[in-house]
Coordinates of C-alpha atoms in Angstrom, one line a residue:
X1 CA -103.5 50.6 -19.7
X2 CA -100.3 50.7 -18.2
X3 CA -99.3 52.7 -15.4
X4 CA -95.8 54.3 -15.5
X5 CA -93.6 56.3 -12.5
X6 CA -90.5 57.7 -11.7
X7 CA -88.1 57.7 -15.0
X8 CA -90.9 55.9 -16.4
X9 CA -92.7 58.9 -17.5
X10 CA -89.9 60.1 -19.9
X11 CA -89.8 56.9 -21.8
X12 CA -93.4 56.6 -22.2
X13 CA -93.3 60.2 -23.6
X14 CA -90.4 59.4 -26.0
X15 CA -92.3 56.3 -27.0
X16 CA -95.6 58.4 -27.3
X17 CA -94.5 61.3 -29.2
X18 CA -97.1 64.0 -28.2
X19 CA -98.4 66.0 -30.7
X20 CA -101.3 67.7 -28.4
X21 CA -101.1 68.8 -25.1
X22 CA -103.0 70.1 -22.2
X23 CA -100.6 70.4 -18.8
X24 CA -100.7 72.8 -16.0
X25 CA -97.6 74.1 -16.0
X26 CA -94.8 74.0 -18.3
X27 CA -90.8 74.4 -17.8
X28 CA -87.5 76.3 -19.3
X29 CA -86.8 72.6 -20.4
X30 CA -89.7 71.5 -21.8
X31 CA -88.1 70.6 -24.8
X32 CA -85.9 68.2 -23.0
X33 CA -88.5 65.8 -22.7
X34 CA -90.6 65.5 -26.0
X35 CA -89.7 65.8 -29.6
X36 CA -90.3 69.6 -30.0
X37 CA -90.6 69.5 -33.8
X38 CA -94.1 67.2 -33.7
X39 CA -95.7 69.3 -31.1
X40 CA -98.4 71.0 -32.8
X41 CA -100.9 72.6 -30.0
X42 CA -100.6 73.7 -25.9
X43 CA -102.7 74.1 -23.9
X44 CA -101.5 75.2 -20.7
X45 CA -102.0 77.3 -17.7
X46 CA -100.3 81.3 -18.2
X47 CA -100.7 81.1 -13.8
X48 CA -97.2 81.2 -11.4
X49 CA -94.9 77.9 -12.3
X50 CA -95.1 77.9 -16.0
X51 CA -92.3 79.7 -16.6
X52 CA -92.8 82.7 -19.0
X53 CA -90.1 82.1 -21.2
X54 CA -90.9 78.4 -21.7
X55 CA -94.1 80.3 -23.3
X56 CA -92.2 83.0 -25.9
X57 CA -90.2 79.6 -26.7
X58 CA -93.3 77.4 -27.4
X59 CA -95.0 80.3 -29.2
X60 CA -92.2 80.8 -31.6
X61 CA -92.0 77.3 -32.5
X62 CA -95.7 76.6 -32.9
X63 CA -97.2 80.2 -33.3
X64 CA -99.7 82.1 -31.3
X65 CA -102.4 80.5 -33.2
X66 CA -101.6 76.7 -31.3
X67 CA -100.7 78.1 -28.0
X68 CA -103.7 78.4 -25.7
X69 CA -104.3 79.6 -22.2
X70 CA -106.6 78.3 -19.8
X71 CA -106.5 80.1 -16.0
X72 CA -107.6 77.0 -14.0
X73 CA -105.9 73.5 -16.1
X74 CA -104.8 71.3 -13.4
X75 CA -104.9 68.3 -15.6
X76 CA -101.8 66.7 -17.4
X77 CA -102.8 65.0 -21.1
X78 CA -100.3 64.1 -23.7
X79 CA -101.9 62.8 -26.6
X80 CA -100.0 61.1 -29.8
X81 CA -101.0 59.6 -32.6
X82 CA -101.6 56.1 -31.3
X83 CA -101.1 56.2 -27.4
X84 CA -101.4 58.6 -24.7
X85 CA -100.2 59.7 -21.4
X86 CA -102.3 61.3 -18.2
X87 CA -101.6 61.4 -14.9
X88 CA -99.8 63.9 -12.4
X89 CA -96.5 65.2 -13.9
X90 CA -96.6 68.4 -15.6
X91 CA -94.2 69.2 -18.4
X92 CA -91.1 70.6 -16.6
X93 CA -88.3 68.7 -14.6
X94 CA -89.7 68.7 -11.3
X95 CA -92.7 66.6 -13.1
X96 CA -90.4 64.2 -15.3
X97 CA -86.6 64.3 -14.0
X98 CA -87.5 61.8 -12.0
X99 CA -85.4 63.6 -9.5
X100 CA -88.0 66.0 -8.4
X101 CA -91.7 65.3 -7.2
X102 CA -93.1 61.5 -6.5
X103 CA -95.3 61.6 -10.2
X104 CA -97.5 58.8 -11.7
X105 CA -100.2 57.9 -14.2
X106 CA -101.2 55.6 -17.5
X107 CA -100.3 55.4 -20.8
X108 CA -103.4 54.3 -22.8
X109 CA -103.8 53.0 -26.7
X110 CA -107.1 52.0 -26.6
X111 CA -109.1 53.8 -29.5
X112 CA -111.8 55.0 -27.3
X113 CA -110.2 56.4 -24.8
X114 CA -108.1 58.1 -27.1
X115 CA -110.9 59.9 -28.2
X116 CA -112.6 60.7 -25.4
X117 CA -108.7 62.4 -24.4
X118 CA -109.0 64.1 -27.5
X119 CA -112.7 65.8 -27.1
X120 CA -111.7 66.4 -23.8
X121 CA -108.3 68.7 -24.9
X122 CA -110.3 70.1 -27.8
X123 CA -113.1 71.3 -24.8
X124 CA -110.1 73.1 -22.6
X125 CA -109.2 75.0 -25.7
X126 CA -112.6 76.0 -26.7
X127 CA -112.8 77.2 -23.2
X128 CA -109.0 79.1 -23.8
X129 CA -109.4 80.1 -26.9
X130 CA -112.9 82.4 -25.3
X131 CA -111.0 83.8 -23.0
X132 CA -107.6 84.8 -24.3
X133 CA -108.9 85.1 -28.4
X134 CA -106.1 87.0 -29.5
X135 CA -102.5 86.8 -29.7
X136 CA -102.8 90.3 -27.6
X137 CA -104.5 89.1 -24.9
X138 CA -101.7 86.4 -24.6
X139 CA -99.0 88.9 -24.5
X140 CA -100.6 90.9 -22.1
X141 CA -101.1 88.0 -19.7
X142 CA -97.4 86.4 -20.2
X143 CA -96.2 90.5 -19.4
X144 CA -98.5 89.6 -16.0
X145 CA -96.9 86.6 -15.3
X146 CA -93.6 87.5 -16.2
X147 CA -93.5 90.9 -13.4
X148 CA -95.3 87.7 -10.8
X149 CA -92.2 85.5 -12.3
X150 CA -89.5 87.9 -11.8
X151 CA -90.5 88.6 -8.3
X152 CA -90.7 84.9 -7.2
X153 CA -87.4 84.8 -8.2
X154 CA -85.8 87.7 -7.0
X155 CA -88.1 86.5 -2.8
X156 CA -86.4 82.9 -3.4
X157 CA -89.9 81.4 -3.9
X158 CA -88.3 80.1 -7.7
X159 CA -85.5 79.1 -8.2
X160 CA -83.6 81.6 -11.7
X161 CA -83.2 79.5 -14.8
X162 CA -83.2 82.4 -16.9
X163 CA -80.6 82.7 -18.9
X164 CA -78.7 85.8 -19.8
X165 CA -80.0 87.8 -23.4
X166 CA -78.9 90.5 -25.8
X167 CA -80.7 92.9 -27.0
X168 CA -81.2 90.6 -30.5
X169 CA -82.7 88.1 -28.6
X170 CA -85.1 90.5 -25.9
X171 CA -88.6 90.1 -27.1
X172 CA -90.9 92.9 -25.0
X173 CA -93.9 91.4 -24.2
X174 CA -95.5 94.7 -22.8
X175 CA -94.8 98.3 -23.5
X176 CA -93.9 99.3 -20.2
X177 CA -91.6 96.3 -19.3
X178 CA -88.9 98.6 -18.3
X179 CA -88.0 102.2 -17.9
X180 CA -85.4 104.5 -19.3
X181 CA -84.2 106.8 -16.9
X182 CA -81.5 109.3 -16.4
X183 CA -79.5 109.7 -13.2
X184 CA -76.7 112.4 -11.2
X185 CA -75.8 112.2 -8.0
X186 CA -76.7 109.9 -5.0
X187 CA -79.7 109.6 -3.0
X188 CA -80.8 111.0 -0.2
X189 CA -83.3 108.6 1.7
X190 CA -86.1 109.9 3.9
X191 CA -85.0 107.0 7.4
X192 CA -89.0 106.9 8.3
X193 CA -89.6 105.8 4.9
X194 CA -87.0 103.5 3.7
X195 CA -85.5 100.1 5.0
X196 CA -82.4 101.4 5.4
X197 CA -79.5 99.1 5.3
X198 CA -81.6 96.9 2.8
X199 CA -81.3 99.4 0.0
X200 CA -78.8 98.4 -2.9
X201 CA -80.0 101.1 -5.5
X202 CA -82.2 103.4 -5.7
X203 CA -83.7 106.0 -8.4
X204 CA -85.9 109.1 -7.2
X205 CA -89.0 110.4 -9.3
X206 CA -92.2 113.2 -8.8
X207 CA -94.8 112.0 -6.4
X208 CA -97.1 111.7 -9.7
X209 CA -94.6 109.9 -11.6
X210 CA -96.1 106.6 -12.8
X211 CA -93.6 104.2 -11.6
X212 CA -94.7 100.5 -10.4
X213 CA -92.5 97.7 -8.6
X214 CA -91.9 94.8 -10.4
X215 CA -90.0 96.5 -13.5
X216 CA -86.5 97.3 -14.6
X217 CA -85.4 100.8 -14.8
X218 CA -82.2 101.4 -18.0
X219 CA -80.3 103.9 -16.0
X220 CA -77.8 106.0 -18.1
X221 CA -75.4 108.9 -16.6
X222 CA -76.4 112.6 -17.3
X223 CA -74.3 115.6 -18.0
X224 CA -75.2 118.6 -16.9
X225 CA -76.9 119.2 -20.8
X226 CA -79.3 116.7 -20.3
X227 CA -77.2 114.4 -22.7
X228 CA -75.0 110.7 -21.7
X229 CA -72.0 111.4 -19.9
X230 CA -69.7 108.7 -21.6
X231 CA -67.8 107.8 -19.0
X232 CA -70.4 106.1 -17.2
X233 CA -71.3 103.2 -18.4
X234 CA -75.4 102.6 -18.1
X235 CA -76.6 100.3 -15.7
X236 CA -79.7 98.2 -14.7
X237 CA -82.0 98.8 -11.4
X238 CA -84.8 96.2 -10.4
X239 CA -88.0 97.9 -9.1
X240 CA -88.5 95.5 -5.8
X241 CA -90.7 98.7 -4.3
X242 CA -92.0 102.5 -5.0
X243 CA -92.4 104.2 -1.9
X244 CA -93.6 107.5 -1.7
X245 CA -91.7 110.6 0.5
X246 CA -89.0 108.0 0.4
X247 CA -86.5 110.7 -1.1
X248 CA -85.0 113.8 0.9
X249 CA -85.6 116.0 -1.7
X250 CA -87.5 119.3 -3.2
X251 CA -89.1 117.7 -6.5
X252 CA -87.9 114.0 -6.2
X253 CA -89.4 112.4 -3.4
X254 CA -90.8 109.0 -4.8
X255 CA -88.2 106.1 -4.6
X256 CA -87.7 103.3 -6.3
X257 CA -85.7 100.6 -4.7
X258 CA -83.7 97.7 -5.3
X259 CA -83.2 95.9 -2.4
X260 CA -79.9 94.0 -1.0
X261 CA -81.7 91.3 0.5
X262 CA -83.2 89.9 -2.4
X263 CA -81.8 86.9 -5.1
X264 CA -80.4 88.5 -8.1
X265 CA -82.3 88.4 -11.4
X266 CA -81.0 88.5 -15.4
X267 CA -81.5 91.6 -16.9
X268 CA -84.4 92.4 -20.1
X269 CA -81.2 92.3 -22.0
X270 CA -77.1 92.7 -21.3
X271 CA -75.5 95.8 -21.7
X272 CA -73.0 95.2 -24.6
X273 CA -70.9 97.2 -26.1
X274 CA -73.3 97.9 -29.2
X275 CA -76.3 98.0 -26.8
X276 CA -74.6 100.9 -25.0
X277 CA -73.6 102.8 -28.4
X278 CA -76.7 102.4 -29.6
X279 CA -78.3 103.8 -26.4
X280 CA -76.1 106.8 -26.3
X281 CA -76.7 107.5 -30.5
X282 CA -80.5 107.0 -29.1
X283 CA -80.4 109.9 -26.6
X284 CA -77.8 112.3 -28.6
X285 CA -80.0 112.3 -31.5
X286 CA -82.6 114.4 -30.4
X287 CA -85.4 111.7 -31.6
X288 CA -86.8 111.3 -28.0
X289 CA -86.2 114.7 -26.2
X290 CA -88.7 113.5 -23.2
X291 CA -85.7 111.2 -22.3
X292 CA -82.9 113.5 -21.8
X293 CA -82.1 115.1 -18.4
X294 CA -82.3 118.9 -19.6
X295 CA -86.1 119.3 -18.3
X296 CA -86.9 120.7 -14.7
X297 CA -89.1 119.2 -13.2
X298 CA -88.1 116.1 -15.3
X299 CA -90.8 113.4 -15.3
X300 CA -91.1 109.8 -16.6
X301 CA -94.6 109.9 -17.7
X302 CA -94.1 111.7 -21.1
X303 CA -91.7 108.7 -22.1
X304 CA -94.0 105.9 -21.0
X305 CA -96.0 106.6 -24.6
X306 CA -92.7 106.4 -26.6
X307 CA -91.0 103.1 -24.8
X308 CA -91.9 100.9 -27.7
X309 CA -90.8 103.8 -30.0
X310 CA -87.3 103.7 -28.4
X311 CA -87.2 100.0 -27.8
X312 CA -87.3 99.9 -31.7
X313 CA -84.9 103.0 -32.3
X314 CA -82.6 101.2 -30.3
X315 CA -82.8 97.6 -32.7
X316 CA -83.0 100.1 -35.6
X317 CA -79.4 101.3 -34.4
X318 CA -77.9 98.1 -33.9
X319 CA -78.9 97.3 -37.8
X320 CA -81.8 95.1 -36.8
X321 CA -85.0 95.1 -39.0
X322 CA -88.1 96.7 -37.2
X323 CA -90.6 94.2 -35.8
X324 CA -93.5 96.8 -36.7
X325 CA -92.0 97.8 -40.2
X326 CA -92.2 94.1 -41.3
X327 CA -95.6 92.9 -40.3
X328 CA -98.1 92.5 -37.2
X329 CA -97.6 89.8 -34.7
X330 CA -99.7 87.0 -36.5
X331 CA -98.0 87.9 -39.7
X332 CA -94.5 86.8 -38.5
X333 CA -95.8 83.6 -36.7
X334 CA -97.4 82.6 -40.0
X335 CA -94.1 83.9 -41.5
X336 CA -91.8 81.7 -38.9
X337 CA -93.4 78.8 -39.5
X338 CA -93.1 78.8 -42.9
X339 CA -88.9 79.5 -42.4
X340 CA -89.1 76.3 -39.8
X341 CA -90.8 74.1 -42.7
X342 CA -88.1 75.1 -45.4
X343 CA -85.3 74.9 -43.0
X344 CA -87.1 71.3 -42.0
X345 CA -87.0 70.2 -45.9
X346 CA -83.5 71.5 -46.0
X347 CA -82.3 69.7 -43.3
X348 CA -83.8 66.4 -43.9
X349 CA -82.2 66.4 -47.3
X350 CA -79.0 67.6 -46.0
X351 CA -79.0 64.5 -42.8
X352 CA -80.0 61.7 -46.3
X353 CA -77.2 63.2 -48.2
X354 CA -74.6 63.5 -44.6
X355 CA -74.2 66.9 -45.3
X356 CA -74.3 67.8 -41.7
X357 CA -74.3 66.2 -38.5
X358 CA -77.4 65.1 -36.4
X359 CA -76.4 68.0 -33.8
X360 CA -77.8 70.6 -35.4
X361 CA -81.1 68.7 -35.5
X362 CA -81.0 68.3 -32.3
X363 CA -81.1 72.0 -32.1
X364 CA -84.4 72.6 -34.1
X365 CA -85.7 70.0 -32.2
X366 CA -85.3 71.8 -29.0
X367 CA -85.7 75.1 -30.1
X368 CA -87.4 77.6 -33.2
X369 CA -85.7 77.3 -36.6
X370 CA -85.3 81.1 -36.5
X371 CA -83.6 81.4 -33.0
X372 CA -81.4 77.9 -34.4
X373 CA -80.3 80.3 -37.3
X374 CA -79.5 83.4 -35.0
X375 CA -77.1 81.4 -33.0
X376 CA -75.5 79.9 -36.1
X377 CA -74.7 82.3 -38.3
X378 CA -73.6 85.2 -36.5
X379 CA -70.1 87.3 -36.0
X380 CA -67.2 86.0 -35.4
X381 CA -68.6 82.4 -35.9
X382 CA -66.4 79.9 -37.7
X383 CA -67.3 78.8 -40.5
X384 CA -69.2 75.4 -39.9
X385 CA -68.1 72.4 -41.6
X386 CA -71.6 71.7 -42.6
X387 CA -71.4 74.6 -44.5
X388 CA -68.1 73.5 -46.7
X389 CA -69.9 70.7 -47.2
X390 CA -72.5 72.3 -48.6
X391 CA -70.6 74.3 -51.0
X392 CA -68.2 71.4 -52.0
X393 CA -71.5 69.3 -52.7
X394 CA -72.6 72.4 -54.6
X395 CA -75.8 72.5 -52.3
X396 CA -75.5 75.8 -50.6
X397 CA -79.4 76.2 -51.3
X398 CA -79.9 73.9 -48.2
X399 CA -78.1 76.1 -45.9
X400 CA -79.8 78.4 -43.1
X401 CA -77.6 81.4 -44.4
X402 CA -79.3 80.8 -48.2
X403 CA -82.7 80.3 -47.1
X404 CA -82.4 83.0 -44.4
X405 CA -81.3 85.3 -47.4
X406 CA -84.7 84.6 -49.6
X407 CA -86.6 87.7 -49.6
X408 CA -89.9 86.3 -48.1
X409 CA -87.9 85.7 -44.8
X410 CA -85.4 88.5 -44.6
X411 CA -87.8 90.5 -41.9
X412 CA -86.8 88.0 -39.4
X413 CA -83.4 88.3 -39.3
X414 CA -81.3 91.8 -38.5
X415 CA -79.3 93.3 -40.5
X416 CA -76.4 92.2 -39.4
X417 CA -77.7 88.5 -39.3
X418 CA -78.1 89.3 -43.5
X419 CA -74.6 90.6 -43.6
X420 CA -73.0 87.5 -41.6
X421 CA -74.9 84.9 -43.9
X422 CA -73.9 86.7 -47.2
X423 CA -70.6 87.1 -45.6
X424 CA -70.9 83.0 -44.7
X425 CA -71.6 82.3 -48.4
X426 CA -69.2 84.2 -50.1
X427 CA -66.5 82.6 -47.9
X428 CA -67.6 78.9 -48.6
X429 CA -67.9 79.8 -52.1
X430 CA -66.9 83.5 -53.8
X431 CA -69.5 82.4 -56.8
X432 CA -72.6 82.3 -54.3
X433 CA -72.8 85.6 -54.2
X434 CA -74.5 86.0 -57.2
X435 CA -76.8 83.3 -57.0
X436 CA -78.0 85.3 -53.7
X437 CA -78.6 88.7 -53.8

């Protein structure tokens, strides 16, 4: 037994190369501190300080099936194939930076403790896996977490390490996650209701309207038909409160709020150019008539129904391929893993044969093969000198556009992904393109 602290830690876990793990809490950079491609199971603790992404992130590497949630875990247990680690630190950077909290513990290699380690992980998932069974369950409580995340952040009780997404990359982890709302004119506030001088945005609904704190309202411009006035460019308001009365009006006298004195908070998704067009080709098209602003009284409950309806209308208009079309959630965690294990195989080959630099493993290391290919191949990338390799070595079957391309795995990817890979191919070599479509 040997005890380790302080930048200890991180070189016991490189040395012990976890492939099960059961830790409280569990960071944006937990990938920073073990090989991410041997992890094979988590469980950990879906409670406030594991941070929400961190969890999408684990899930898409490992798959719902291997991520496991257990309410009350306090304990910290990195098990490897020959040694082990407990003690204090939990996997994120205040536990192992060394430049954070005072952490400690062992590293052990003795057989039986080993396995007494591992019966004692298998027990904490037998306890997760009875009460969060399904990968539904999961969601629901990282869409909890995430409105208890977001608002720790915006008080100054977390510090933000998000970082800012398109709409490619959102994944929705609850059908209500944010509104879309049309909007005219300012506010009027009622002063006995409302904090005045602390207000930074606000949006007025029916008393009935079903609108909660802790959510992100789309707000797009109305004409007077009901339809997106173009020269004004959508916008996104933070729900920090819902106060009722708080509006000086006939009809809309609910307010929601964003508040001034509050820390600023990433978006669901930035408001790109495409994002926008697709938005407005959304509303013009007449799919989703609740939406528009040509009903009086309007009210947001007859769109709450439809929000994972338009969520997808809106990837279907930016050319990506429908979640729901393709397959159900466990599906296309069976699906990615298989894409990480070719694009594993390829890659391996490719580092023997110094086809491509050890960069890009570092990549799938620290992140999904299918997210790795996303931020590859995509528009307006140059063409990576992996890639010439490839084609001069006449092994373009090894690339992530030519495996991304293969049938089985084209629901993954978006249209436009498809198009920049084929695109990718046919510029590295004009003869690929039969070999791929």
């Amino acid at each position: 037994m040997q005890l380790v602290h302080g930048s200890d830690i991180q070189r016991a876990l490189r040395d012990i190369l976890p492939i099960r793990i059961a830790v409280a809490y569990v960071g944006i950079d937990w990938a920073t501190y073990i090989e991410a491609k041997l992890l094979k199971e988590i469980v950990l603790s879906p409670t406030l300080g594991t941070n929400p992404s961190a969890i999408m992130e684990i899930a898409d590497l490992l798959g719902w099936e291997n991520v496991h949630f257990l309410d009350n875990l306090h304990a910290k247990i990195y098990l490897g194939a020959t040694k082990a680690a407990v003690g204090s630190f939990n996997l994120t950077a205040n536990g192992l930076s060394a430049e954070g909290l005072e952490e400690a513990g062992f590293v052990v290699q003795e057989s039986r403790a080993l396995a007494g380690l591992d019966a004692l992980l298998e027990s904490y998932k037998s306890q997760a896996v009875a009460t969060y069974p399904t990968t539904k369950e999961k969601l629901e409580r990282v869409a909890a977490l995430r409105a208890q995340w977001d608002r720790a952040v915006k008080t100054g009780a977390i510090r933000n390490d998000a970082k800012p997404k398109e709409l490619p990359e959102y994944q929705s982890v609850a059908p209500d996650e944010f509104y879309v709302c049309w909007v005219a004119g300012e506010v009027q506030y009622n002063e006995d209701v409302v904090p005045m001088g602390m207000v930074k945005d606000a949006v007025s609904f029916l008393e009935n309207d079903k609108v909660q704190p802790d959510r992100w309202i789309l707000c797009w411009c109305a004409r007077n038909d009901g339809l997106p006035d173009e020269r004004r460019k959508p916008y996104w308001l933070h729900v920090d409160e819902v106060l009722s009365n708080g509006a000086l009006d006939e009809q809309y006298t609910k307010l929601a709020i964003e508040r001034n004195d509050r820390c600023p908070l990433p978006p669901p998704f930035e408001l790109t150019d495409a994002a926008v067009s697709a938005l407005r080709a959304i509303l013009n098209s007449g799919r989703f008539p609740a939406f528009q602003g040509n009903v009086n009284p309007w009210s947001i409950n007859p769109t709450l129904p439809q929000l994972p309806a338009f969520l997808e209308a809106l990837r279907e208009e930016l050319g990506m391929v429908p979640i729901a079309a393709s397959s159900n959630a466990d599906q296309i965690d069976s699906l990615k893993k298989i894409f990480a294990e070719r694009i594993r195989t390829a890659m391996d080959i490719s580092l023997e044969k110094k086809y491509v630099t050890h960069a890009i493993d570092g990549l799938l290391q620290a992140r999904h093969a299918v997210d790795v290919a996303k931020r590859l191949v995509r528009p307006g990338a140059d063409i990576k000198s992996g890639l010439k390799k490839l084609a001069r070595a006449k092994a373009l079957h090894l690339s992530f556009e030519s495996i991304m391309l293969e049938k089985q795995f084209q629901p993954l990817f978006s249209h436009q992904d498809l198009e920049c890979a084929r695109f990718n191919l046919m510029e590295a070599d004009p003869l690929y393109q039969v070999k791929c479509s």
